[in-house]
PDB file of C-alpha atoms in Angstrom:
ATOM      1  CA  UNK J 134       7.653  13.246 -29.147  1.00  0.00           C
ATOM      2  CA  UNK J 135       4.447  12.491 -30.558  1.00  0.00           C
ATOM      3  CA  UNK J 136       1.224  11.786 -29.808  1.00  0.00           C
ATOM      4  CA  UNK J 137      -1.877  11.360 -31.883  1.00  0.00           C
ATOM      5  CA  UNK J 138      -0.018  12.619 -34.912  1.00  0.00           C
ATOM      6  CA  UNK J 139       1.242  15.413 -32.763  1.00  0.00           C
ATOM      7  CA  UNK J 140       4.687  16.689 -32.113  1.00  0.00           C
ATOM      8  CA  UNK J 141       4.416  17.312 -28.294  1.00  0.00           C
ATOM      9  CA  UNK J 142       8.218  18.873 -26.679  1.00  0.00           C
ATOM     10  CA  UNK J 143       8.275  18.903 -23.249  1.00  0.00           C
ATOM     11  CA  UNK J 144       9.136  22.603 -21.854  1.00  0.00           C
ATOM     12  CA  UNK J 145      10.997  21.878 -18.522  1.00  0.00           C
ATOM     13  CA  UNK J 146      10.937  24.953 -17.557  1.00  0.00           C
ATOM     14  CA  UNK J 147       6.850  24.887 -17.476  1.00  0.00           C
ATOM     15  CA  UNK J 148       7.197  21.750 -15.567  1.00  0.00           C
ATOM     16  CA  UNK J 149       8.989  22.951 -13.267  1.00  0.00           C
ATOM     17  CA  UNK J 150       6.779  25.892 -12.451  1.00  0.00           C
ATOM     18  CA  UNK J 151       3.673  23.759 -12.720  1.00  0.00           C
ATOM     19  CA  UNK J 152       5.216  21.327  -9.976  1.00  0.00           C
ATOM     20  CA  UNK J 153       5.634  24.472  -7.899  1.00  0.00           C
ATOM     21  CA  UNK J 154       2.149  25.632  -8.294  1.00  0.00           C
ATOM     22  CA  UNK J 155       0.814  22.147  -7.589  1.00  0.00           C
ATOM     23  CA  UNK J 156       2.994  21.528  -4.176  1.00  0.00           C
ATOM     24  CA  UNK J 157       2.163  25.654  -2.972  1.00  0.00           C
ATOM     25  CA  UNK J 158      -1.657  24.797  -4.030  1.00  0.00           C
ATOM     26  CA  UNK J 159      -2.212  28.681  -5.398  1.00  0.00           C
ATOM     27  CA  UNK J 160      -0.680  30.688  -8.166  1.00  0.00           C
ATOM     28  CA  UNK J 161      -0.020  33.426  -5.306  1.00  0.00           C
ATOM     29  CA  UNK J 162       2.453  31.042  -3.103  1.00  0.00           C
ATOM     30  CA  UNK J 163       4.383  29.989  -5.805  1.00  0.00           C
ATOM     31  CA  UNK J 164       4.910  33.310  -7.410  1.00  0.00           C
ATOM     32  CA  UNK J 165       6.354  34.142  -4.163  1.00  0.00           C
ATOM     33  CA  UNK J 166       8.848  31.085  -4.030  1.00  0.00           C
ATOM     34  CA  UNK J 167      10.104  31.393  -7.501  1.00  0.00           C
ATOM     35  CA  UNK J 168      10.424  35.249  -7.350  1.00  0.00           C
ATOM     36  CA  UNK J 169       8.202  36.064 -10.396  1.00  0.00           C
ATOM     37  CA  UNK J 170       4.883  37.642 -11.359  1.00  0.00           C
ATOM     38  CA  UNK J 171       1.666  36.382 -10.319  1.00  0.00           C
ATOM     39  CA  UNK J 172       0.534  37.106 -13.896  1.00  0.00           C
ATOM     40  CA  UNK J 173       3.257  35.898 -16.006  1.00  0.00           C
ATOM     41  CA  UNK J 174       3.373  32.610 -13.941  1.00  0.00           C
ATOM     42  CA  UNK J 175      -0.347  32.176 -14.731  1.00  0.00           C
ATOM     43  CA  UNK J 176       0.391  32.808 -18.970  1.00  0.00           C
ATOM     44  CA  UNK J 177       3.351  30.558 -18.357  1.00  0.00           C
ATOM     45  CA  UNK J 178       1.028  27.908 -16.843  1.00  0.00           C
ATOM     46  CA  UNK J 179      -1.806  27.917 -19.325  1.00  0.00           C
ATOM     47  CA  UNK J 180       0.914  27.791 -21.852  1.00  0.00           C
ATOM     48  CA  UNK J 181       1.873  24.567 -20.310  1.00  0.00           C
ATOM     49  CA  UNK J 182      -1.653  23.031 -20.389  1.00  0.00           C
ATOM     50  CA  UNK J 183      -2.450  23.799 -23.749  1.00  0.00           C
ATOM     51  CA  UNK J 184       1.028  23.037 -25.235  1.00  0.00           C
ATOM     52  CA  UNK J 185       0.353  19.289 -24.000  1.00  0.00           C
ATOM     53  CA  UNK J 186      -3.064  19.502 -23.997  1.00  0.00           C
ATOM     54  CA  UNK J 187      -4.194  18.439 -20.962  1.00  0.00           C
ATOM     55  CA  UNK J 188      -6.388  19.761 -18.011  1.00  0.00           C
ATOM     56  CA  UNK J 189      -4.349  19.825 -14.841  1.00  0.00           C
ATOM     57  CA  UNK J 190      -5.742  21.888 -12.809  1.00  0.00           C
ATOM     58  CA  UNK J 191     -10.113  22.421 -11.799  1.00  0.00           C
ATOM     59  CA  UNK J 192     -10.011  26.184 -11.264  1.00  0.00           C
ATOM     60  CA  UNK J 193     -12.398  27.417  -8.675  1.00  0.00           C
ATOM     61  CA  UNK J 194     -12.911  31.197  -7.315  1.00  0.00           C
ATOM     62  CA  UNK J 195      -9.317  31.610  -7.479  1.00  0.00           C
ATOM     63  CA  UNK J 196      -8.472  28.187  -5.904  1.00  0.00           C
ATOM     64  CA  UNK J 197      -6.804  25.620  -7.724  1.00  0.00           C
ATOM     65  CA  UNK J 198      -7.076  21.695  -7.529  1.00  0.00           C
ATOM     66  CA  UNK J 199      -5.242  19.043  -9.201  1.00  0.00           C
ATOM     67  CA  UNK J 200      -6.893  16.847 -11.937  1.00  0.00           C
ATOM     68  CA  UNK J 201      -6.344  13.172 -11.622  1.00  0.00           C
ATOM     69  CA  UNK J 202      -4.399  13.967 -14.554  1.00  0.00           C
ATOM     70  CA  UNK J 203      -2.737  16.817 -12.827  1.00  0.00           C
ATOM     71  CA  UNK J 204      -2.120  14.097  -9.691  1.00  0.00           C
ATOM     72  CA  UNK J 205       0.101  12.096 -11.847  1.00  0.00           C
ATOM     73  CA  UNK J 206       1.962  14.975 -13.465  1.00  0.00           C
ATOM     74  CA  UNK J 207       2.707  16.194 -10.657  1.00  0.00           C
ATOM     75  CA  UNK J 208       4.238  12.531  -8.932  1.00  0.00           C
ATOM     76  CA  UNK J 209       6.108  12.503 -12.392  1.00  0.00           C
ATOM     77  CA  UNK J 210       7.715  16.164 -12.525  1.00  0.00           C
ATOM     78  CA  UNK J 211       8.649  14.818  -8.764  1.00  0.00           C
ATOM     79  CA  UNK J 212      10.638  11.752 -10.193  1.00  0.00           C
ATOM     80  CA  UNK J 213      12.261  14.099 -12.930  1.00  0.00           C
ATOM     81  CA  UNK J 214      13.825  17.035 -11.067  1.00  0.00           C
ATOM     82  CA  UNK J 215      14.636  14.327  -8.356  1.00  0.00           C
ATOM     83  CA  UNK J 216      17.148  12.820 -11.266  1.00  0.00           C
ATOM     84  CA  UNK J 217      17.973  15.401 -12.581  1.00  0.00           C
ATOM     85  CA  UNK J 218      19.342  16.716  -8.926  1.00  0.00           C
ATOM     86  CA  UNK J 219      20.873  12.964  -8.790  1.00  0.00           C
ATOM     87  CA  UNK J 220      22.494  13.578 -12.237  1.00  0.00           C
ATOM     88  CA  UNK J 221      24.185  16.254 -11.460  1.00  0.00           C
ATOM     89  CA  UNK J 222      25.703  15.325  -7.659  1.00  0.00           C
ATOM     90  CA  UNK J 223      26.857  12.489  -9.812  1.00  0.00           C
ATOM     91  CA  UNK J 224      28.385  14.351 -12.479  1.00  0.00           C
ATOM     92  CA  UNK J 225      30.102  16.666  -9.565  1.00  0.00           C
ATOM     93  CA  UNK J 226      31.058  13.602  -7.283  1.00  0.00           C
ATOM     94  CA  UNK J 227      28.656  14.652  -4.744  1.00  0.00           C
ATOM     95  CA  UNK J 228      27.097  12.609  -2.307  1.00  0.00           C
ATOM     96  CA  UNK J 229      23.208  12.795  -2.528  1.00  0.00           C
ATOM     97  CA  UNK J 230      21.687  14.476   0.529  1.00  0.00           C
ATOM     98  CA  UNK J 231      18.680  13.437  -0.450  1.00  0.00           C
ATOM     99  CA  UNK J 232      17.094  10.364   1.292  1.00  0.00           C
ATOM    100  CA  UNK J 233      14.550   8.257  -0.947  1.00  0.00           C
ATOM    101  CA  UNK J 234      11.235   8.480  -0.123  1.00  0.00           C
ATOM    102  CA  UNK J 235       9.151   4.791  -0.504  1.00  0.00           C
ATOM    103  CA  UNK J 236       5.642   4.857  -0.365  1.00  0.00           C
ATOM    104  CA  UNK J 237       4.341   1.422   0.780  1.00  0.00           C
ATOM    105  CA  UNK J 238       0.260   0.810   0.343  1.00  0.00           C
ATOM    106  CA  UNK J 239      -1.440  -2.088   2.262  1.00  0.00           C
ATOM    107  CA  UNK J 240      -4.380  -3.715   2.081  1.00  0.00           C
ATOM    108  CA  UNK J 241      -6.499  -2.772   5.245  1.00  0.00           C
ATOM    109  CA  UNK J 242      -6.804  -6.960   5.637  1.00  0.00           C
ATOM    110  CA  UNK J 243      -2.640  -7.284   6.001  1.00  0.00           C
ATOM    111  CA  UNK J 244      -1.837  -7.896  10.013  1.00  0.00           C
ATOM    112  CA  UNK J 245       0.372  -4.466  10.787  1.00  0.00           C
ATOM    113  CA  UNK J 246       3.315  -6.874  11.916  1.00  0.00           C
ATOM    114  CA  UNK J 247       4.203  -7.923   8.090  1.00  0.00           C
ATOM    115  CA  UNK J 248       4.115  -4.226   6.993  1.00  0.00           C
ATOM    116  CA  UNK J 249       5.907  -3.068  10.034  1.00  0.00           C
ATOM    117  CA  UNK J 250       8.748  -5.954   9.000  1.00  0.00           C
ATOM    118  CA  UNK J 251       8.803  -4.229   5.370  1.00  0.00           C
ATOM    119  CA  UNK J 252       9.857  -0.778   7.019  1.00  0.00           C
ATOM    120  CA  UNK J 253      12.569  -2.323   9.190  1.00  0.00           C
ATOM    121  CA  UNK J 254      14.139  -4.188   5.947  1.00  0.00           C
ATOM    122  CA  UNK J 255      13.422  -0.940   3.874  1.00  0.00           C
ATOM    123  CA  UNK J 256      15.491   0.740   6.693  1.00  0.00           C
ATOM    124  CA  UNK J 257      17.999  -1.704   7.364  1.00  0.00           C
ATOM    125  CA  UNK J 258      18.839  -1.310   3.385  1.00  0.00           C
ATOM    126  CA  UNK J 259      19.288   2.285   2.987  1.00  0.00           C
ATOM    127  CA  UNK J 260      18.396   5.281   4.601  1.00  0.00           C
ATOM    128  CA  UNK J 261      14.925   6.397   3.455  1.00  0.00           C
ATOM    129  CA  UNK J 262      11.737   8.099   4.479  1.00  0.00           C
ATOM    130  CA  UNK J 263       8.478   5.811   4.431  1.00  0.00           C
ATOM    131  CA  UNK J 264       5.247   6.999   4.037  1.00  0.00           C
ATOM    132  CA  UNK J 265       2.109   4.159   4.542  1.00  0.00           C
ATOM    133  CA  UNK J 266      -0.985   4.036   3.231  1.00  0.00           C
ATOM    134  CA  UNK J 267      -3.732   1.618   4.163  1.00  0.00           C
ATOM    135  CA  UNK J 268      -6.908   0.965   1.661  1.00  0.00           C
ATOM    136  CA  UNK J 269      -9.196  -1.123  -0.265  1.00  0.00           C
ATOM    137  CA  UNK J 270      -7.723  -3.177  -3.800  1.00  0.00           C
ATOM    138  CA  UNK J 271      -9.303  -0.961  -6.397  1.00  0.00           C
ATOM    139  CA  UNK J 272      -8.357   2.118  -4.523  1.00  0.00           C
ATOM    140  CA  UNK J 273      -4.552   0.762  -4.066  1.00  0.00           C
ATOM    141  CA  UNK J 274      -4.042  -0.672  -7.469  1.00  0.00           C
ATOM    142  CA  UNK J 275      -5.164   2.160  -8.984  1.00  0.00           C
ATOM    143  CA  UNK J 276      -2.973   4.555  -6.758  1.00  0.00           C
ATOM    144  CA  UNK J 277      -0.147   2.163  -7.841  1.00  0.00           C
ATOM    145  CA  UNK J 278      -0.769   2.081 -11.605  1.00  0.00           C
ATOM    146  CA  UNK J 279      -0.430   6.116 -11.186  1.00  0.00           C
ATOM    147  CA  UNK J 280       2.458   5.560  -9.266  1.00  0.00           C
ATOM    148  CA  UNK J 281       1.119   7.649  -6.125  1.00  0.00           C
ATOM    149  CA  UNK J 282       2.852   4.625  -4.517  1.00  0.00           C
ATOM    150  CA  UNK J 283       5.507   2.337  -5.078  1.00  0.00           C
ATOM    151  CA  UNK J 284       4.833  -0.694  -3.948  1.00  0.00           C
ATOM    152  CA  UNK J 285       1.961  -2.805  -2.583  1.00  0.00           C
ATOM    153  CA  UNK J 286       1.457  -5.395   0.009  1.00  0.00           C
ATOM    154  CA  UNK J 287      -1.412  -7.923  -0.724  1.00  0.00           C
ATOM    155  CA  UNK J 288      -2.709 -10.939   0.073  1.00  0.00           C
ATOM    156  CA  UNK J 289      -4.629 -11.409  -3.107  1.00  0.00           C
ATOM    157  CA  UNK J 290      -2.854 -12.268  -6.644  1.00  0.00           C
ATOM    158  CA  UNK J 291      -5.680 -11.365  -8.736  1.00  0.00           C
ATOM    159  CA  UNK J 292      -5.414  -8.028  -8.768  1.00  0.00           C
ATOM    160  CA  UNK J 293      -6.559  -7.239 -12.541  1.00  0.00           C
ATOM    161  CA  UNK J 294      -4.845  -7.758 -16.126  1.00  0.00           C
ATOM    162  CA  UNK J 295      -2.788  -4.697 -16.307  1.00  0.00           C
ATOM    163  CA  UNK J 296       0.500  -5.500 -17.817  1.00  0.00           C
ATOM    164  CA  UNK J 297       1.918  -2.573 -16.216  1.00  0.00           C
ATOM    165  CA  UNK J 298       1.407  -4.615 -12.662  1.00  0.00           C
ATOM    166  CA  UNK J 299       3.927  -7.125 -11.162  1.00  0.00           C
ATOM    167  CA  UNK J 300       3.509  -9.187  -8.413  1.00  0.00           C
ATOM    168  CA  UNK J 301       5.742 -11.603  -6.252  1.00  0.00           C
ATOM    169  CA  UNK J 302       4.520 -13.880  -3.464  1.00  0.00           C
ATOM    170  CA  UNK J 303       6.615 -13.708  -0.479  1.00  0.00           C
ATOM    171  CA  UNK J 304       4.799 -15.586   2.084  1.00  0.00           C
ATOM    172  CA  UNK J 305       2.866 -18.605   2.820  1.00  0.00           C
ATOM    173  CA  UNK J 306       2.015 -18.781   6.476  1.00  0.00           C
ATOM    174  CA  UNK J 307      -0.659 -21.571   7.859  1.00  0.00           C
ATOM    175  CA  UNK J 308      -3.335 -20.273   9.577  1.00  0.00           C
ATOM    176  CA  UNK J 309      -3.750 -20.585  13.642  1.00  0.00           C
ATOM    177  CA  UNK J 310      -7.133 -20.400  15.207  1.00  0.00           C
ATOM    178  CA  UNK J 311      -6.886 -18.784  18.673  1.00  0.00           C
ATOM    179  CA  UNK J 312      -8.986 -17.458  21.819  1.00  0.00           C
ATOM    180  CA  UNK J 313      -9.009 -16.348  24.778  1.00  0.00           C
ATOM    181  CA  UNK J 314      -8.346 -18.247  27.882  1.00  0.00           C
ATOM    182  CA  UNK J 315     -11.947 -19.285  27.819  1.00  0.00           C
ATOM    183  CA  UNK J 316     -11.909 -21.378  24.418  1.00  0.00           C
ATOM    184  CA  UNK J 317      -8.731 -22.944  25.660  1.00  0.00           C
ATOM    185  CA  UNK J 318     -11.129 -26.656  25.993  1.00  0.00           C
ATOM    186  CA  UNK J 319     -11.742 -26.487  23.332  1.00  0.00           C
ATOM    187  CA  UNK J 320      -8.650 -28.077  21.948  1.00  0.00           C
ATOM    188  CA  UNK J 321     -10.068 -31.361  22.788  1.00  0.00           C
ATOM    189  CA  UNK J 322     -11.761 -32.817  19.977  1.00  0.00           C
ATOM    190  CA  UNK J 323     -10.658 -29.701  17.688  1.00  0.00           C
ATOM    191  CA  UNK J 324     -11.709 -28.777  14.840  1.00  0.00           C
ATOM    192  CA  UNK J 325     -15.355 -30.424  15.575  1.00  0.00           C
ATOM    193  CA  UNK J 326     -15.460 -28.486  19.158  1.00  0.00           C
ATOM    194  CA  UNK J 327     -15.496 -25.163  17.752  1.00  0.00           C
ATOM    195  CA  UNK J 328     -18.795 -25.817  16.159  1.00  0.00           C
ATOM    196  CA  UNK J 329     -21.459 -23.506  17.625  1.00  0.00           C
ATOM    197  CA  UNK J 330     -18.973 -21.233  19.705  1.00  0.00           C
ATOM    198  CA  UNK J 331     -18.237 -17.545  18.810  1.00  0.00           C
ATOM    199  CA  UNK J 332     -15.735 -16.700  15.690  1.00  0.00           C
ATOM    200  CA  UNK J 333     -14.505 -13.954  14.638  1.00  0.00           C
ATOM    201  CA  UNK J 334     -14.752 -13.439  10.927  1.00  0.00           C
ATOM    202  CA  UNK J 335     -12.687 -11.135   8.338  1.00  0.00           C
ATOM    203  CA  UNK J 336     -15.341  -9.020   5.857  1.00  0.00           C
ATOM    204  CA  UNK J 337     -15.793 -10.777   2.761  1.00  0.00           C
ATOM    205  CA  UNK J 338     -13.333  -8.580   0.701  1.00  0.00           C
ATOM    206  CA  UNK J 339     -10.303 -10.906   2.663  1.00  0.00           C
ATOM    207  CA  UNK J 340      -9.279 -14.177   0.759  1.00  0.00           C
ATOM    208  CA  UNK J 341      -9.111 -15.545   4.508  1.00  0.00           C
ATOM    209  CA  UNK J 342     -12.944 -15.036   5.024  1.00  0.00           C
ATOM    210  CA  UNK J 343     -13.246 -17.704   2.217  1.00  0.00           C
ATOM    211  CA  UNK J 344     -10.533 -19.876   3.414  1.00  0.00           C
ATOM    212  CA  UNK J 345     -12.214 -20.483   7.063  1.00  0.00           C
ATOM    213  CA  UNK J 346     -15.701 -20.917   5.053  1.00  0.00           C
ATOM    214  CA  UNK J 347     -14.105 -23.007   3.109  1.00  0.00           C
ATOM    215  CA  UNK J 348     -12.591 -24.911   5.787  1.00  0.00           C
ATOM    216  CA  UNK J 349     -15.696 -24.980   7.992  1.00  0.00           C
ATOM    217  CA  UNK J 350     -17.540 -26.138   4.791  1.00  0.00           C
ATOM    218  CA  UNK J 351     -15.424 -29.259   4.098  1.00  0.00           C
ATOM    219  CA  UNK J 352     -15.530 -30.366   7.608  1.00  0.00           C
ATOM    220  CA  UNK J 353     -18.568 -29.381   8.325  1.00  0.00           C
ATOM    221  CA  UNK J 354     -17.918 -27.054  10.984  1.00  0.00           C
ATOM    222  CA  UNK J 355     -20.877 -24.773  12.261  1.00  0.00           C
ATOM    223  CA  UNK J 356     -19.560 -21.771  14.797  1.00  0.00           C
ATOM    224  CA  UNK J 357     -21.547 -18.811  15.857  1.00  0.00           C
ATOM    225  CA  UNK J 358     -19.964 -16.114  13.512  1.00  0.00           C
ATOM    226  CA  UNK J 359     -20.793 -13.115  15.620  1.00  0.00           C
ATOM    227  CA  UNK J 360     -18.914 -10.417  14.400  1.00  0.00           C
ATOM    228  CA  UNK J 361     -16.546  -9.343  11.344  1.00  0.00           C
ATOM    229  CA  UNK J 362     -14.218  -7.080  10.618  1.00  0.00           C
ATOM    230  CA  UNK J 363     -11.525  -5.863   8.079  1.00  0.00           C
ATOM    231  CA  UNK J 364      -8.733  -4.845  10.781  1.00  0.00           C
ATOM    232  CA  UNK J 365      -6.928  -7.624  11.950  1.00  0.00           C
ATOM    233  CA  UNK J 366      -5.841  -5.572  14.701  1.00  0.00           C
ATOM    234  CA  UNK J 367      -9.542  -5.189  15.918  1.00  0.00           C
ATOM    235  CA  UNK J 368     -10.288  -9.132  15.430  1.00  0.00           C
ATOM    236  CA  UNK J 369      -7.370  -9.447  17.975  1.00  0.00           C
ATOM    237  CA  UNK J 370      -8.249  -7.233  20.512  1.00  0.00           C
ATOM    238  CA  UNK J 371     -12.182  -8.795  20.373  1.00  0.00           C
ATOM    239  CA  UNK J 372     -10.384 -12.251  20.452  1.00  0.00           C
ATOM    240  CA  UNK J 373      -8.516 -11.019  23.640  1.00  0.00           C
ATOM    241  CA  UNK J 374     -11.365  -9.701  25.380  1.00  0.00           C
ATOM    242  CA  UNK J 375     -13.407 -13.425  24.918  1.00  0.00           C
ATOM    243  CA  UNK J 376     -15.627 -12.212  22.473  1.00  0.00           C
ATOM    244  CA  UNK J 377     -15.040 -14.786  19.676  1.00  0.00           C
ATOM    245  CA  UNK J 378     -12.101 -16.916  18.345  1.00  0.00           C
ATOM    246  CA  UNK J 379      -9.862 -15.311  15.097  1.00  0.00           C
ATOM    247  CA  UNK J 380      -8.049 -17.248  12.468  1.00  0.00           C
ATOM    248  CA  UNK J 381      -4.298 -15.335  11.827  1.00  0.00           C
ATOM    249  CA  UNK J 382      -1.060 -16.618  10.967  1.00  0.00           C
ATOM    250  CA  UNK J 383       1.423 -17.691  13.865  1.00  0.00           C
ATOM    251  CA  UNK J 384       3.617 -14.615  13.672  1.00  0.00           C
ATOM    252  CA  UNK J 385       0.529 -11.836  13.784  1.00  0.00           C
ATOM    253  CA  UNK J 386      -0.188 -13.547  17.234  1.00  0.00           C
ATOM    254  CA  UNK J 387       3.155 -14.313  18.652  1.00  0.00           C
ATOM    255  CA  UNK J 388       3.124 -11.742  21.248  1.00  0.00           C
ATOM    256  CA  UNK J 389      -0.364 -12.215  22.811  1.00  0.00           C
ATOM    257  CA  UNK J 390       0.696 -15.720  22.908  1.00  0.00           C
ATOM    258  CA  UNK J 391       3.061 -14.987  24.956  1.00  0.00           C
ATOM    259  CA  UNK J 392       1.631 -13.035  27.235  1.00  0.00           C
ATOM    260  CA  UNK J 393      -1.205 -15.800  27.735  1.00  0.00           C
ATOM    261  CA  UNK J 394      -4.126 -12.818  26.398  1.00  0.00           C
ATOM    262  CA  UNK J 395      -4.600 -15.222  23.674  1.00  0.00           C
ATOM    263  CA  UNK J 396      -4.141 -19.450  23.134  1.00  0.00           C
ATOM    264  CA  UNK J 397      -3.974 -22.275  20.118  1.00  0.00           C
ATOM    265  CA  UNK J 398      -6.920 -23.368  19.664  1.00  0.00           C
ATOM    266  CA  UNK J 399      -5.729 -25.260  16.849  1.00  0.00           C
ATOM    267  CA  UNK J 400      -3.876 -25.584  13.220  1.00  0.00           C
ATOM    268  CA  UNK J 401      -6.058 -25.187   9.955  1.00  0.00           C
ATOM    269  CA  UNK J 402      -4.628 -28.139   8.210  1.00  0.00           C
ATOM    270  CA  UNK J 403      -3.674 -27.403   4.847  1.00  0.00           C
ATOM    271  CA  UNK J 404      -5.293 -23.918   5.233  1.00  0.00           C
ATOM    272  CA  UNK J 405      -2.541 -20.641   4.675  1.00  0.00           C
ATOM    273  CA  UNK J 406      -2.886 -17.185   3.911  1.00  0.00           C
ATOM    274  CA  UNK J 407      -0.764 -15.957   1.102  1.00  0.00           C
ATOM    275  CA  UNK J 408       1.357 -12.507   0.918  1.00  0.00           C
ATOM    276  CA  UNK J 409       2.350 -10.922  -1.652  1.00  0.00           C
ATOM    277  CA  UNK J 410       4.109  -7.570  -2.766  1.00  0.00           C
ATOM    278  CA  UNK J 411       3.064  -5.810  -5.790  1.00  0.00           C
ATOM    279  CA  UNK J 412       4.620  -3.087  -8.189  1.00  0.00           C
ATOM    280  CA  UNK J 413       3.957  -1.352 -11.089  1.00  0.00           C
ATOM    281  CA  UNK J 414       6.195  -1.058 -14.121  1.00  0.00           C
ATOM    282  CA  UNK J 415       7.664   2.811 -14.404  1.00  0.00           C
ATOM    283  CA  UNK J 416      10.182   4.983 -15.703  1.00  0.00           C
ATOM    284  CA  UNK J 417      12.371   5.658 -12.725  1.00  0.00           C
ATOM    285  CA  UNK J 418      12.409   3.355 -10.141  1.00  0.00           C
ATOM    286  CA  UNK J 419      12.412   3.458  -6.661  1.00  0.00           C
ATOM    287  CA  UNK J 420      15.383   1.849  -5.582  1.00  0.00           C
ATOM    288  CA  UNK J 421      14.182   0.822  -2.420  1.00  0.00           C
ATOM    289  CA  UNK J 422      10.786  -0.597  -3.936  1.00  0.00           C
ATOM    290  CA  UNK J 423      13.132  -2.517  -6.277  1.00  0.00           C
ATOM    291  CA  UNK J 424      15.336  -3.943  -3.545  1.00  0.00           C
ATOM    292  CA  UNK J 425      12.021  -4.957  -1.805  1.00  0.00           C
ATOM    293  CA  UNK J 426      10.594  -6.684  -4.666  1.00  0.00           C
ATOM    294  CA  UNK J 427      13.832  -8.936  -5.120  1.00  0.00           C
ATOM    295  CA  UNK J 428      14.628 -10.067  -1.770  1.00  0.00           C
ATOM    296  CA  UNK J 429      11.635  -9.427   0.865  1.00  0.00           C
ATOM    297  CA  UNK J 430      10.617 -12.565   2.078  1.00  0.00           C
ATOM    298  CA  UNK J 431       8.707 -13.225   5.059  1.00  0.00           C
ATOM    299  CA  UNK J 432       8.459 -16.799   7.389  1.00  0.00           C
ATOM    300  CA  UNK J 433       7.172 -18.011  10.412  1.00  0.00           C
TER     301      UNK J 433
END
């Protein structure tokens, strides 16, 4: 193949001893695995890295650490002998022992109740191992795009230009404001009655921070924001203990609600928060990512 008017082949054999070297994390541990010499493994590796011509590795006092580059050689050589393996049980008519492995990222702003309902339908389609990882946008997207993960869960839609990046909404659920026992009068009169009472607010990263300013703008609302958070599970438990009133969808509540820790205050009319899951465009597929992306759907 080439590159840059270069004629780069691909020595599968070096990848395979570079992925080894990466997962062990020294030159000594995988020497031991693959039964060979500490210093021909070490030739064989900066062979590697200047055949393609790329840094993978920082070397320091003997320790090695991956390269960002390195990072997503390494999730690619995964994806590669992981075929390859799944070539050949087909070839032999052999079941695969191998369970796929989906790594979901969420935003830190998504209730844990929609992501949890992605692992069950993950499960319920086919045996798999999970792994979750919770972070800003930037730091997801770009984890995507290097396909450190498979597949996203948002609730924003603008999540850059990048033609390698699809996205799919799969919810739109209408926001509930709710309290504690002690807000419960003020459903009377509602919205107007929450003005200059205690709320709850999201951090300005969430697209629902600017939907209840939004809201409170247009009917000119004024409660006491006097706290705000990124982890819906935190604005829940301050919501149960009295502290202020939240804003969440129906179904991130449903259990306090019936329990009585937490009440309807009232319905944001025409107010929702929108989910979405997002992918990026790759090679090999995740099969499980794919099903998710064409048939996840969440309601009320």
């Amino acid at each position: 193949m080439s590159f840059n008017n270069k004629t780069i082949w691909l020595n599968y054999s070096h990848l395979y001893y570079f992925m080894t070297v990466a997962v062990e994390g020294s030159i000594a541990g995988a020497a031991r695995k693959l039964t060979i010499g500490e210093p021909a493994l070490s030739i064989q590796l900066k062979q590697f890295e200047e055949k393609i011509d790329v840094k993978l590795f920082e070397r320091s006092h003997k320790k090695l650490t991956l390269t960002e580059n390195g990072k997503s050689a390494l999730a690619y050589a995964r994806e590669i002998f992981k075929l390859g393996n799944e070539m050949l049980e087909t070839l032999y008519d052999k079941p695969s022992s191998e369970r796929p492995h989906l790594q979901i990222g969420a935003l830190d702003t998504i209730p844990k109740h929609l992501t949890a309902r992605l692992v069950e339908t993950a499960f319920k389609h086919q045996r798999c191992t999970v792994s979750i990882f919770e972070g800003k946008g930037d730091e997801l997207i770009r984890e995507l795009t290097q396909h450190r993960i498979d597949i996203l869960v948002t609730n924003k839609n603008n999540l850059g230009n990048s033609l390698q990046v699809y996205t799919r909404k799969i919810a739109r659920l209408p926001l509930l404001i709710v309290g504690s026992e002690k807000f419960k009068h003020l459903r009377k009169n509602f919205p107007k009655s929450i003005s200059g009472h205690s709320f709850i607010l999201p951090t300005e990263e969430s697209q629902v921070r600017f939907e209840i300013e939004h809201y409170c703008n247009l009917h000119g609302l004024t409660p006491d924001f006097v706290a705000e958070t990124q982890d819906v599970m935190v604005q829940k438990l301050l919501a149960i203990k009295g502290i202020g009133m939240i804003a969440v969808p129906g179904f991130a509540v449903r259990e306090y609600l019936r329990k009585k820790e937490l009440f309807i205050i009232g319905k944001m009319e025409e107010v929702y928060e929108e989910i979405f899951l997002t992918t990026a465009s790759r090679k090999i597929a995740n099969p499980v990512a794919t099903y998710l992306m064409k048939n996840f759907s969440l309601t009320e």
